[in-house]
JSON list of C-alpha atoms in Angstrom, two decimals:
[
{"chain": "A", "resi": 1, "resn": "MET", "atom": "CA", "xyz": [41.92, -65.31, -3.63]},
{"chain": "A", "resi": 2, "resn": "ASN", "atom": "CA", "xyz": [41.59, -61.76, -5.04]},
{"chain": "A", "resi": 3, "resn": "ASP", "atom": "CA", "xyz": [39.12, -59.63, -3.00]},
{"chain": "A", "resi": 4, "resn": "GLU", "atom": "CA", "xyz": [40.22, -56.18, -4.25]},
{"chain": "A", "resi": 5, "resn": "GLY", "atom": "CA", "xyz": [37.23, -55.78, -6.58]},
{"chain": "A", "resi": 6, "resn": "PHE", "atom": "CA", "xyz": [34.83, -56.84, -3.85]},
{"chain": "A", "resi": 7, "resn": "VAL", "atom": "CA", "xyz": [36.34, -54.35, -1.33]},
{"chain": "A", "resi": 8, "resn": "LEU", "atom": "CA", "xyz": [36.21, -51.53, -3.90]},
{"chain": "A", "resi": 9, "resn": "LEU", "atom": "CA", "xyz": [32.54, -52.29, -4.59]},
{"chain": "A", "resi": 10, "resn": "ASN", "atom": "CA", "xyz": [31.79, -52.23, -0.84]},
{"chain": "A", "resi": 11, "resn": "VAL", "atom": "CA", "xyz": [33.55, -48.86, -0.47]},
{"chain": "A", "resi": 12, "resn": "LEU", "atom": "CA", "xyz": [31.64, -47.39, -3.44]},
{"chain": "A", "resi": 13, "resn": "ILE", "atom": "CA", "xyz": [28.31, -48.59, -2.04]},
{"chain": "A", "resi": 14, "resn": "ALA", "atom": "CA", "xyz": [29.17, -47.14, 1.39]},
{"chain": "A", "resi": 15, "resn": "VAL", "atom": "CA", "xyz": [30.14, -43.78, -0.14]},
{"chain": "A", "resi": 16, "resn": "PHE", "atom": "CA", "xyz": [26.91, -43.74, -2.18]},
{"chain": "A", "resi": 17, "resn": "ILE", "atom": "CA", "xyz": [24.77, -44.46, 0.90]},
{"chain": "A", "resi": 18, "resn": "PHE", "atom": "CA", "xyz": [26.67, -41.83, 2.92]},
{"chain": "A", "resi": 19, "resn": "SER", "atom": "CA", "xyz": [26.12, -39.28, 0.12]},
{"chain": "A", "resi": 20, "resn": "LEU", "atom": "CA", "xyz": [22.38, -39.98, 0.10]},
{"chain": "A", "resi": 21, "resn": "LEU", "atom": "CA", "xyz": [22.20, -39.53, 3.87]},
{"chain": "A", "resi": 22, "resn": "MET", "atom": "CA", "xyz": [24.11, -36.23, 3.69]},
{"chain": "A", "resi": 23, "resn": "LEU", "atom": "CA", "xyz": [21.82, -34.99, 0.91]},
{"chain": "A", "resi": 24, "resn": "ALA", "atom": "CA", "xyz": [18.75, -35.85, 3.00]},
{"chain": "A", "resi": 25, "resn": "MET", "atom": "CA", "xyz": [20.21, -34.06, 6.03]},
{"chain": "A", "resi": 26, "resn": "GLY", "atom": "CA", "xyz": [20.96, -30.99, 3.91]},
{"chain": "A", "resi": 27, "resn": "GLN", "atom": "CA", "xyz": [17.35, -30.89, 2.70]},
{"chain": "A", "resi": 28, "resn": "GLU", "atom": "CA", "xyz": [16.08, -31.16, 6.27]},
{"chain": "A", "resi": 29, "resn": "ILE", "atom": "CA", "xyz": [18.33, -28.32, 7.44]},
{"chain": "A", "resi": 30, "resn": "ASN", "atom": "CA", "xyz": [17.08, -26.17, 4.55]},
{"chain": "A", "resi": 31, "resn": "LEU", "atom": "CA", "xyz": [13.45, -26.92, 5.46]},
{"chain": "A", "resi": 32, "resn": "ILE", "atom": "CA", "xyz": [14.05, -26.15, 9.15]},
{"chain": "A", "resi": 33, "resn": "THR", "atom": "CA", "xyz": [15.65, -22.81, 8.23]},
{"chain": "A", "resi": 34, "resn": "LYS", "atom": "CA", "xyz": [12.67, -21.84, 6.05]},
{"chain": "A", "resi": 35, "resn": "ILE", "atom": "CA", "xyz": [10.20, -22.76, 8.80]},
{"chain": "A", "resi": 36, "resn": "GLN", "atom": "CA", "xyz": [12.19, -20.83, 11.40]},
{"chain": "A", "resi": 37, "resn": "THR", "atom": "CA", "xyz": [12.30, -17.72, 9.19]},
{"chain": "A", "resi": 38, "resn": "SER", "atom": "CA", "xyz": [8.57, -17.93, 8.52]},
{"chain": "A", "resi": 39, "resn": "THR", "atom": "CA", "xyz": [7.80, -18.37, 12.22]},
{"chain": "A", "resi": 40, "resn": "THR", "atom": "CA", "xyz": [9.97, -15.39, 13.14]},
{"chain": "A", "resi": 41, "resn": "ILE", "atom": "CA", "xyz": [8.19, -13.15, 10.62]},
{"chain": "A", "resi": 42, "resn": "LYS", "atom": "CA", "xyz": [4.75, -14.31, 11.80]},
{"chain": "A", "resi": 43, "resn": "THR", "atom": "CA", "xyz": [5.70, -13.71, 15.43]},
{"chain": "A", "resi": 44, "resn": "GLU", "atom": "CA", "xyz": [6.95, -10.19, 14.66]},
{"chain": "A", "resi": 45, "resn": "ALA", "atom": "CA", "xyz": [3.79, -9.51, 12.64]},
{"chain": "A", "resi": 46, "resn": "LEU", "atom": "CA", "xyz": [1.55, -10.72, 15.47]},
{"chain": "A", "resi": 47, "resn": "ILE", "atom": "CA", "xyz": [3.33, -8.53, 18.03]},
{"chain": "A", "resi": 48, "resn": "ALA", "atom": "CA", "xyz": [3.06, -5.49, 15.74]},
{"chain": "A", "resi": 49, "resn": "ALA", "atom": "CA", "xyz": [-0.62, -6.18, 15.04]},
{"chain": "A", "resi": 50, "resn": "VAL", "atom": "CA", "xyz": [-1.49, -6.56, 18.72]},
{"chain": "A", "resi": 51, "resn": "ASN", "atom": "CA", "xyz": [0.39, -3.36, 19.58]},
{"chain": "A", "resi": 52, "resn": "THR", "atom": "CA", "xyz": [-1.41, -1.46, 16.80]},
{"chain": "A", "resi": 53, "resn": "MET", "atom": "CA", "xyz": [-4.78, -2.84, 17.93]},
{"chain": "A", "resi": 54, "resn": "GLU", "atom": "CA", "xyz": [-4.10, -1.81, 21.53]},
{"chain": "A", "resi": 55, "resn": "GLU", "atom": "CA", "xyz": [-3.19, 1.72, 20.39]},
{"chain": "A", "resi": 56, "resn": "LEU", "atom": "CA", "xyz": [-6.46, 1.95, 18.44]},
{"chain": "A", "resi": 57, "resn": "LYS", "atom": "CA", "xyz": [-8.42, 0.76, 21.47]},
{"chain": "A", "resi": 58, "resn": "ARG", "atom": "CA", "xyz": [-6.78, 3.42, 23.69]},
{"chain": "A", "resi": 59, "resn": "GLU", "atom": "CA", "xyz": [-7.32, 6.37, 21.34]},
{"chain": "A", "resi": 60, "resn": "GLU", "atom": "CA", "xyz": [-10.36, 8.52, 21.96]},
{"chain": "A", "resi": 61, "resn": "PHE", "atom": "CA", "xyz": [-11.01, 8.92, 18.22]},
{"chain": "A", "resi": 62, "resn": "PRO", "atom": "CA", "xyz": [-9.23, 6.06, 16.42]},
{"chain": "A", "resi": 63, "resn": "ALA", "atom": "CA", "xyz": [-8.42, 6.58, 12.75]},
{"chain": "A", "resi": 64, "resn": "SER", "atom": "CA", "xyz": [-7.55, 4.28, 9.86]},
{"chain": "A", "resi": 65, "resn": "GLY", "atom": "CA", "xyz": [-3.97, 4.30, 8.66]},
{"chain": "A", "resi": 66, "resn": "SER", "atom": "CA", "xyz": [-0.98, 2.45, 7.29]},
{"chain": "A", "resi": 67, "resn": "GLU", "atom": "CA", "xyz": [2.53, 1.99, 8.64]},
{"chain": "A", "resi": 68, "resn": "GLU", "atom": "CA", "xyz": [5.50, 0.43, 6.90]},
{"chain": "A", "resi": 69, "resn": "LYS", "atom": "CA", "xyz": [7.89, -1.62, 9.00]},
{"chain": "A", "resi": 70, "resn": "GLU", "atom": "CA", "xyz": [11.15, -3.28, 7.99]},
{"chain": "A", "resi": 71, "resn": "ARG", "atom": "CA", "xyz": [9.59, -6.60, 6.91]},
{"chain": "A", "resi": 72, "resn": "PHE", "atom": "CA", "xyz": [5.90, -5.79, 6.44]},
{"chain": "A", "resi": 73, "resn": "ILE", "atom": "CA", "xyz": [3.10, -3.22, 6.18]},
{"chain": "A", "resi": 74, "resn": "ILE", "atom": "CA", "xyz": [0.50, -2.72, 8.91]},
{"chain": "A", "resi": 75, "resn": "GLU", "atom": "CA", "xyz": [-2.89, -1.38, 7.83]},
{"chain": "A", "resi": 76, "resn": "SER", "atom": "CA", "xyz": [-5.54, -0.38, 10.34]},
{"chain": "A", "resi": 77, "resn": "GLN", "atom": "CA", "xyz": [-9.17, 0.29, 9.49]},
{"chain": "A", "resi": 78, "resn": "VAL", "atom": "CA", "xyz": [-11.75, 1.91, 11.73]},
{"chain": "A", "resi": 79, "resn": "ARG", "atom": "CA", "xyz": [-15.39, 1.58, 10.70]},
{"chain": "A", "resi": 80, "resn": "GLU", "atom": "CA", "xyz": [-18.64, 2.40, 12.40]},
{"chain": "A", "resi": 81, "resn": "PHE", "atom": "CA", "xyz": [-20.28, -0.87, 13.39]},
{"chain": "A", "resi": 82, "resn": "SER", "atom": "CA", "xyz": [-23.25, 0.81, 15.04]},
{"chain": "A", "resi": 83, "resn": "PRO", "atom": "CA", "xyz": [-23.91, 4.30, 16.41]},
{"chain": "A", "resi": 84, "resn": "LYS", "atom": "CA", "xyz": [-22.11, 3.36, 19.64]},
{"chain": "A", "resi": 85, "resn": "ILE", "atom": "CA", "xyz": [-19.51, 0.84, 18.44]},
{"chain": "A", "resi": 86, "resn": "TYR", "atom": "CA", "xyz": [-16.38, 0.93, 16.27]},
{"chain": "A", "resi": 87, "resn": "GLU", "atom": "CA", "xyz": [-15.15, -2.06, 14.30]},
{"chain": "A", "resi": 88, "resn": "LEU", "atom": "CA", "xyz": [-11.33, -2.14, 14.41]},
{"chain": "A", "resi": 89, "resn": "THR", "atom": "CA", "xyz": [-9.34, -4.22, 11.92]},
{"chain": "A", "resi": 90, "resn": "VAL", "atom": "CA", "xyz": [-5.55, -4.55, 11.75]},
{"chain": "A", "resi": 91, "resn": "THR", "atom": "CA", "xyz": [-4.01, -6.37, 8.77]},
{"chain": "A", "resi": 92, "resn": "VAL", "atom": "CA", "xyz": [-0.33, -7.21, 8.40]},
{"chain": "A", "resi": 93, "resn": "GLU", "atom": "CA", "xyz": [0.97, -7.89, 4.89]},
{"chain": "A", "resi": 94, "resn": "GLU", "atom": "CA", "xyz": [4.33, -8.70, 3.41]},
{"chain": "A", "resi": 95, "resn": "LYS", "atom": "CA", "xyz": [5.72, -5.94, 1.19]},
{"chain": "A", "resi": 96, "resn": "ASN", "atom": "CA", "xyz": [4.68, -7.97, -1.87]},
{"chain": "A", "resi": 97, "resn": "GLY", "atom": "CA", "xyz": [1.02, -7.74, -0.76]},
{"chain": "A", "resi": 98, "resn": "LYS", "atom": "CA", "xyz": [0.62, -11.26, 0.68]},
{"chain": "A", "resi": 99, "resn": "GLU", "atom": "CA", "xyz": [-1.41, -11.15, 3.90]},
{"chain": "A", "resi": 100, "resn": "ILE", "atom": "CA", "xyz": [0.31, -12.58, 6.98]},
{"chain": "A", "resi": 101, "resn": "LEU", "atom": "CA", "xyz": [-2.50, -12.11, 9.49]},
{"chain": "A", "resi": 102, "resn": "SER", "atom": "CA", "xyz": [-5.50, -10.01, 10.39]},
{"chain": "A", "resi": 103, "resn": "LEU", "atom": "CA", "xyz": [-7.05, -9.04, 13.75]},
{"chain": "A", "resi": 104, "resn": "GLN", "atom": "CA", "xyz": [-10.53, -7.68, 14.28]},
{"chain": "A", "resi": 105, "resn": "THR", "atom": "CA", "xyz": [-12.44, -6.46, 17.33]},
{"chain": "A", "resi": 106, "resn": "LEU", "atom": "CA", "xyz": [-15.27, -4.17, 18.42]},
{"chain": "A", "resi": 107, "resn": "ARG", "atom": "CA", "xyz": [-14.92, -1.17, 20.71]},
{"chain": "A", "resi": 108, "resn": "GLU", "atom": "CA", "xyz": [-17.35, 1.25, 22.28]},
{"chain": "A", "resi": 109, "resn": "LYS", "atom": "CA", "xyz": [-17.19, 4.85, 21.12]}
]
């Protein structure tokens, strides 16, 4: 009996299934890398925003401003909320203008 054609078909099917599995794994690795990069940027942005907010809270006369970092831009705004209270806002944006996060708090004058 001649089984060569049957064995070749089994090998081709196995290679096809293996290729599909490898393609799926490659897509998953790509997705994980994108998520990890995004998380790293958001973590760095949060740390920078909290540090900026803490500096504004410590200053006797806080002032609005902007600071450019390696990956993003930090903008701080100081507004009068009432005669005795400041409203402090810190916004972190990507360099293309897309907002990453924003923090807001009130502080006595």
